[in-house]
Each structure stands twice: as structure tokens, then as C-alpha cells.
mmCIF file with all atom_site columns, C-alpha atoms in Angstrom:
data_model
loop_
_atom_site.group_PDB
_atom_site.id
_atom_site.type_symbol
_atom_site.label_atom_id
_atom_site.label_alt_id
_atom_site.label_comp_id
_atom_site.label_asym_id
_atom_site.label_entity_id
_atom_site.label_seq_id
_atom_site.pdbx_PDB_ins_code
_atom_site.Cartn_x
_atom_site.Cartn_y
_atom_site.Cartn_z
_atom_site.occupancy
_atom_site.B_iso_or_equiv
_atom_site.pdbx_formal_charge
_atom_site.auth_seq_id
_atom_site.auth_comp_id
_atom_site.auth_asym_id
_atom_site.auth_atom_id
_atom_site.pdbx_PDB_model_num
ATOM 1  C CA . UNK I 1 1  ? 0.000   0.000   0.000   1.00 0.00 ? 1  UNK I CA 1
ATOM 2  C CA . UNK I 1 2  ? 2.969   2.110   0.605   1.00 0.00 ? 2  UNK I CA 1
ATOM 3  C CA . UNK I 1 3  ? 4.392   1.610   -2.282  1.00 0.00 ? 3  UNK I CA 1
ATOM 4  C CA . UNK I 1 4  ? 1.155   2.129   -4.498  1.00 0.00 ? 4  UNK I CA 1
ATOM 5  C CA . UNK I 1 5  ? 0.769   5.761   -2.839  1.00 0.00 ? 5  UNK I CA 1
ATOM 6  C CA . UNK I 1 6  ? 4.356   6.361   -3.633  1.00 0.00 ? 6  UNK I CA 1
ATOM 7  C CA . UNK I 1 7  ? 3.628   5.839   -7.105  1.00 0.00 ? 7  UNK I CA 1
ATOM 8  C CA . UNK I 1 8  ? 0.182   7.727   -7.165  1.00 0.00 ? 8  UNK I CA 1
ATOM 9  C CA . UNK I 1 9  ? 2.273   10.842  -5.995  1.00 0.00 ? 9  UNK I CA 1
ATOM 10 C CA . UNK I 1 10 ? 4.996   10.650  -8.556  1.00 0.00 ? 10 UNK I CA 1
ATOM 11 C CA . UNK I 1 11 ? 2.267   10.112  -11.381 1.00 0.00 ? 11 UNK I CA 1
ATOM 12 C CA . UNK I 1 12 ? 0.635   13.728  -9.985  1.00 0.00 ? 12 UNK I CA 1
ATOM 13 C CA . UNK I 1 13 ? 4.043   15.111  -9.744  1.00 0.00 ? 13 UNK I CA 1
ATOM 14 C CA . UNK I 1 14 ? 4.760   14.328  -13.004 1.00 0.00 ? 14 UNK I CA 1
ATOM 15 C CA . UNK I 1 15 ? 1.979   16.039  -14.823 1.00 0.00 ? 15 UNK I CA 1
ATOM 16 C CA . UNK I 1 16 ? 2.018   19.413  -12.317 1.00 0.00 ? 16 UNK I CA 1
ATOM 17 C CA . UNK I 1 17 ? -0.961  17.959  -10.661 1.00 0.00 ? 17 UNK I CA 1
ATOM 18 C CA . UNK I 1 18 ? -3.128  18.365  -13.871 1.00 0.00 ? 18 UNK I CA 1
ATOM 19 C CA . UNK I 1 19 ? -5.648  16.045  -15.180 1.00 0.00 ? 19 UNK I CA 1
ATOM 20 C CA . UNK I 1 20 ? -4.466  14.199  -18.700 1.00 0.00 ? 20 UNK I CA 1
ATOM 21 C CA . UNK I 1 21 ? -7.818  14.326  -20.048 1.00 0.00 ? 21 UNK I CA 1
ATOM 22 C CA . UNK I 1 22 ? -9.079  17.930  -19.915 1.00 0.00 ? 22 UNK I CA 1
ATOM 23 C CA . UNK I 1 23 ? -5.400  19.450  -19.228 1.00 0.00 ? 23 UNK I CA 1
ATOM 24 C CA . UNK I 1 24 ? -6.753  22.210  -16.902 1.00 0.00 ? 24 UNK I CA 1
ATOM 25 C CA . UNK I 1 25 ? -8.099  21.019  -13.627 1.00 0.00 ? 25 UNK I CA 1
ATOM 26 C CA . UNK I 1 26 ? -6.229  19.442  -10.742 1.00 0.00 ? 26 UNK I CA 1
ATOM 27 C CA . UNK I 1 27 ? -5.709  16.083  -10.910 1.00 0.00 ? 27 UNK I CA 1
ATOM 28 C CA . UNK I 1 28 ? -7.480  14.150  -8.073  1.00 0.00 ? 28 UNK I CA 1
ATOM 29 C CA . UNK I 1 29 ? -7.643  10.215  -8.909  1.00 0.00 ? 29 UNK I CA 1
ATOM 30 C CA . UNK I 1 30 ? -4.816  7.801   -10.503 1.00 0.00 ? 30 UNK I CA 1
ATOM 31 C CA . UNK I 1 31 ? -6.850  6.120   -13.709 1.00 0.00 ? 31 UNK I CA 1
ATOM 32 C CA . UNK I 1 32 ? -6.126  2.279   -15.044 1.00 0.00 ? 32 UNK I CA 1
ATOM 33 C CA . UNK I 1 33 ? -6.339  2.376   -18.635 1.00 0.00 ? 33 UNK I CA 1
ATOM 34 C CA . UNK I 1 34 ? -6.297  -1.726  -17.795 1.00 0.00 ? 34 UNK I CA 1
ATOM 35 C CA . UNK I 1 35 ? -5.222  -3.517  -15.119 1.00 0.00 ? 35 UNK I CA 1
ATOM 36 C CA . UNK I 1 36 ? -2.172  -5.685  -14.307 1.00 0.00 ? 36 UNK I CA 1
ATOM 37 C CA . UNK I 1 37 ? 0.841   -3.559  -15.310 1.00 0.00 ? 37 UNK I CA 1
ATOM 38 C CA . UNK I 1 38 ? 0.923   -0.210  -13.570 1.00 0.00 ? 38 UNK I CA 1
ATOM 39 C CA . UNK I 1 39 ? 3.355   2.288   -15.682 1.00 0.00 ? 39 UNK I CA 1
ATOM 40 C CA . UNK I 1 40 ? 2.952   5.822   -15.317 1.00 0.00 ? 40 UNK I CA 1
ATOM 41 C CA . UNK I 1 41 ? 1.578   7.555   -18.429 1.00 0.00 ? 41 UNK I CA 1
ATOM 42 C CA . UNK I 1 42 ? 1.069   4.310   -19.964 1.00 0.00 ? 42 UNK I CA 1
ATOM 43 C CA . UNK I 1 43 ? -1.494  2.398   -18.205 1.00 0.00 ? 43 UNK I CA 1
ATOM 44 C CA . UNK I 1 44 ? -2.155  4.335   -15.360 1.00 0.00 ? 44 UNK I CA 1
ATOM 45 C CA . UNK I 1 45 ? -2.336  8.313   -15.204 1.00 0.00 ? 45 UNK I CA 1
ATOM 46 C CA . UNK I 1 46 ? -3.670  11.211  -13.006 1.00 0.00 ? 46 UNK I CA 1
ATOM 47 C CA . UNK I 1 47 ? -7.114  12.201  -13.794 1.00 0.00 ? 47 UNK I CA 1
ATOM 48 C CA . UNK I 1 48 ? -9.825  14.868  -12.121 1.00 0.00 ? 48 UNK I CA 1
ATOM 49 C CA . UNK I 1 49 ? -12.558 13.391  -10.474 1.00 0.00 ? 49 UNK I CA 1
ATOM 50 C CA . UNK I 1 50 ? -15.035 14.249  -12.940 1.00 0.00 ? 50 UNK I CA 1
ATOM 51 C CA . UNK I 1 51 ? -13.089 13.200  -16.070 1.00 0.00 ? 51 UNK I CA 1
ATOM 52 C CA . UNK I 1 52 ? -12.748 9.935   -14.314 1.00 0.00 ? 52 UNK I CA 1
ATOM 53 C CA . UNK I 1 53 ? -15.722 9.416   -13.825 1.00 0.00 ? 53 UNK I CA 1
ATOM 54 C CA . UNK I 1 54 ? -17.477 10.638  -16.539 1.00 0.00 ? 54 UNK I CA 1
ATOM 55 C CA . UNK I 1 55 ? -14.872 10.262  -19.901 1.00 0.00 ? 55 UNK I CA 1
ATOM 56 C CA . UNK I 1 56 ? -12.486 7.504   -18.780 1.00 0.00 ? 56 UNK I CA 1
ATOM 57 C CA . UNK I 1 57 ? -15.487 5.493   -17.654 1.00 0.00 ? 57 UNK I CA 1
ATOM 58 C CA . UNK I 1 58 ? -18.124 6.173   -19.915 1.00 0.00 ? 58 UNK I CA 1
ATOM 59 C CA . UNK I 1 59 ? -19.650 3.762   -22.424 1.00 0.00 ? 59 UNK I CA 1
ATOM 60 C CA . UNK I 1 60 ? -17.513 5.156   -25.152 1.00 0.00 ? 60 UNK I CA 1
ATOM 61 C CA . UNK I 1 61 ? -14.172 4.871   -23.877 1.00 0.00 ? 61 UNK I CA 1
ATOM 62 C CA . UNK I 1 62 ? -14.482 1.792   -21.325 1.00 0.00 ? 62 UNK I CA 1
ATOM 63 C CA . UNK I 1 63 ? -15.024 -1.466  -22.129 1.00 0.00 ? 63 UNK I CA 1
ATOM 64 C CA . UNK I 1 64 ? -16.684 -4.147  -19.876 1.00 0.00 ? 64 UNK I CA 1
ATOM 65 C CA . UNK I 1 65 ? -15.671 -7.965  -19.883 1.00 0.00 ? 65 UNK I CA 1
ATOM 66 C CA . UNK I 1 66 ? -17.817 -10.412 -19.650 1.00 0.00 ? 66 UNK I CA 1
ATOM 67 C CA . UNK I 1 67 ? -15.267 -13.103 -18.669 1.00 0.00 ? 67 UNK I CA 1
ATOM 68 C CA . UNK I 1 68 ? -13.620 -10.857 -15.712 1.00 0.00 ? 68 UNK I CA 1
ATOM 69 C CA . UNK I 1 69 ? -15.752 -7.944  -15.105 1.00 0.00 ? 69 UNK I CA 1
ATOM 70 C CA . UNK I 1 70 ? -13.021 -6.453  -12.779 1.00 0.00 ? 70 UNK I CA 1
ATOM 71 C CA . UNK I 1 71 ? -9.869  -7.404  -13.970 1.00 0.00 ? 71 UNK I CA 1
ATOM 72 C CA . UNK I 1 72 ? -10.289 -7.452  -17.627 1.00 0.00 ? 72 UNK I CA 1
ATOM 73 C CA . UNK I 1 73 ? -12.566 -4.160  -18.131 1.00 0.00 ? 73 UNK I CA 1
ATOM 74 C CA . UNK I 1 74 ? -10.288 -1.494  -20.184 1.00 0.00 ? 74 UNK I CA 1
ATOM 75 C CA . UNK I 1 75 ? -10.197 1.470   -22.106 1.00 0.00 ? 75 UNK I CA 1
ATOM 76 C CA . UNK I 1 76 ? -10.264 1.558   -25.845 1.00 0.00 ? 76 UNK I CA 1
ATOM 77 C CA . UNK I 1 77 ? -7.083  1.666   -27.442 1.00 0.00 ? 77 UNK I CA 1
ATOM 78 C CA . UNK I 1 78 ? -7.917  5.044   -29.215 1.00 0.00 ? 78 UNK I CA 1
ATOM 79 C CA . UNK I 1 79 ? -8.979  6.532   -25.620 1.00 0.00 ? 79 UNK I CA 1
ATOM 80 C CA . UNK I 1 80 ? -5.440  4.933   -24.227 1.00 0.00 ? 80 UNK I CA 1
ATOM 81 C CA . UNK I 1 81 ? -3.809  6.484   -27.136 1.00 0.00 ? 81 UNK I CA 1
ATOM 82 C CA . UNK I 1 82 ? -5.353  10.230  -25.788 1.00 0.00 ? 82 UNK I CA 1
ATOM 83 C CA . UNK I 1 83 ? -4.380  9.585   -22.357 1.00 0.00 ? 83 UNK I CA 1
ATOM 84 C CA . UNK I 1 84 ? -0.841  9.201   -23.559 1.00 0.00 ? 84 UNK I CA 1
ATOM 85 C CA . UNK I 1 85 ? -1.201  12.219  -25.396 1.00 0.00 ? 85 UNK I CA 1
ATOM 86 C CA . UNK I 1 86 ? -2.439  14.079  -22.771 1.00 0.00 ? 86 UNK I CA 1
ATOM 87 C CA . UNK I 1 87 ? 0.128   12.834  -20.212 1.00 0.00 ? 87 UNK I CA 1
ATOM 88 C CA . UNK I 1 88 ? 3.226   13.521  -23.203 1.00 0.00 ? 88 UNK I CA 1
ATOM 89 C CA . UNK I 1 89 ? 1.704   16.870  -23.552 1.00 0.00 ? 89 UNK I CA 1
ATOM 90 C CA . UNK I 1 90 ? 2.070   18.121  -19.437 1.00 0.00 ? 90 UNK I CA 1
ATOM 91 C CA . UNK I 1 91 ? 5.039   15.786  -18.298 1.00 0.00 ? 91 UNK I CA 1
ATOM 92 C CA . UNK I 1 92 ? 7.403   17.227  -21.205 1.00 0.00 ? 92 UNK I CA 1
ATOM 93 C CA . UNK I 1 93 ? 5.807   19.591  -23.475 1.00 0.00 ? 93 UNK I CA 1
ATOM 94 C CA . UNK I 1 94 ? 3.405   22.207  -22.005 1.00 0.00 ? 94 UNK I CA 1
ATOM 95 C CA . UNK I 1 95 ? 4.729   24.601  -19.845 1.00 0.00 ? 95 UNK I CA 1
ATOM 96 C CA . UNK I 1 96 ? 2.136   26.437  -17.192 1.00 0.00 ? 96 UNK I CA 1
ATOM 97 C CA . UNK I 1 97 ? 2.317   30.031  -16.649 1.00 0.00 ? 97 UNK I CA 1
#
């Protein structure tokens, strides 16, 4: 458990404390693009509550598994592809003013 909020601080850290998806608010929540491998701003990244809750998890972007409805449910690889983007864009491109 230690460990885990170790890396949930470095992932905020990392991205200025923004949110990957809408690149303005603070981030709040660490988001699993899929489970099993966690790797910063590749299958896990910092996220505001509400695009958590409402993009990464919405019916568009997340899909459910029948076979292991915990374990297996993921995002689409497009929506993992724009949480990369986003999480390229504040840990090495975009400075804040």
C-alpha cells in the first residue's frame, strides 16, 4: 500500500498535478487504462474526479468484460492512445504560466 501511494504521488508530480484528459483542472484520482501492469503515463495516469468518472469510464471509452468484469474491463485503445497524449503533452511539453 505504501508503495502504491508512492507511485500515485509521482504520477501527480509528473503532470504538475493536472488532469491528462481535460489538461486544466487538478488532478485528483490515478486512472487504469487496464489492469495488471501499472506504468505511469502508460497504463495508469492522473485524472480529475469528474473526467474519471465521466470520460475515462463512460460507455464510449471503457469497455466491460464479460469473462472478468473487474480485472479485464479497459479502455479503448484510441482513448489509451489520448491519455498518452495528454500525459506527453504536461510531463514534457506544455509549460504552465
Amino acid at each position: 500500500m505504501k508503495k502504491y501511494r508512492k507511485q500515485v504521488a509521482i504520477a501527480h508530480r509528473k503532470t504538475h498535478n493536472y488532469c491528462v484528459v481535460c489538461l486544466t483542472k487538478k488532478s485528483e484520482e490515478i486512472h487504469h487504462a487496464y489492469y495488471g501492469n501499472d506504468v505511469i503515463g502508460v497504463s495508469t495516469f492522473p485524472t480529475c474526479y469528474r473526467c474519471h468518472n465521466e470520460i475515462c469510464h463512460s460507455p464510449i471509452n471503457w469497455i466491460k468484460s464479460r469473462s472478468n468484469p473487474v480485472w479485464g474491463n479497459r479502455n479503448t485503445d484510441e482513448f489509451i492512445t489520448r491519455l498518452r497524449l495528454g500525459y506527453q503533452l504536461l510531463y514534457g511539453g506544455i509549460k504552465r504560466v
